[in-house]
């Protein structure tokens, strides 16, 4: 295996590890990872990460690149959806200040998000690396 295959492998493993890391901290409930946020999106991200993992092992850089872009799009969509859901979740409370306090109690755990984004970017970058030929 070449360096770019190992880099694609590292990116796919970072995506898998990032999905298992805590992404949200909800006061009474605890930490939520990707499976707790949304099962369908988590399944899609893990399927794309598995495809990237398989593409890195089989030395197919275009599979790694397509998987990396897919993971990046789904994770961005998830981050935006979680942001709007958190800000709208307590809208049933008639007192605006109390609703704002309840919204501020939900905290993002950025390590999981950063691992997901960096893994996707590494998967994309790894497929674009040109190999030097040694004569």
Phi, psi and omega in degrees: 000146181266176181298318182291333174290319177294325178292319176296322176297317178298318179298316180295320179291326176295321178296317180296316180292324179293326177290335179272346180283157176295138180243333178224147174242112180252129193311298186277328186282317180116204182276142177243131172262192185297324180295326179283331179290305178200123185289321183293314179293324177295319178297320179295317179295317180291326176293319177293322177294322177293322176296319176295322177297315178294320177296324178290321180289321182274003178061048176243090186295332180292329176293319179296318181293315179297319178295320178297316177294320178298315178298317181298317180295315182293320180291321176297317177300318180295318180297317178294317180295319179294320179300312181291325180293317180296318181286342182254351189296323184259025181287347178286344179285125186289340181265118186297321181293319178294322177294321178293321178295317179295322177294322180288349177282341177275124183244143174277138173258103192284345181298315179296317179296317181295320178296320178296312180295315182293324176296319178295317179294320177296322177297320180292315183292324184296331181281344181264358182284131176272136179274135177279136179266130179256125182264000000 
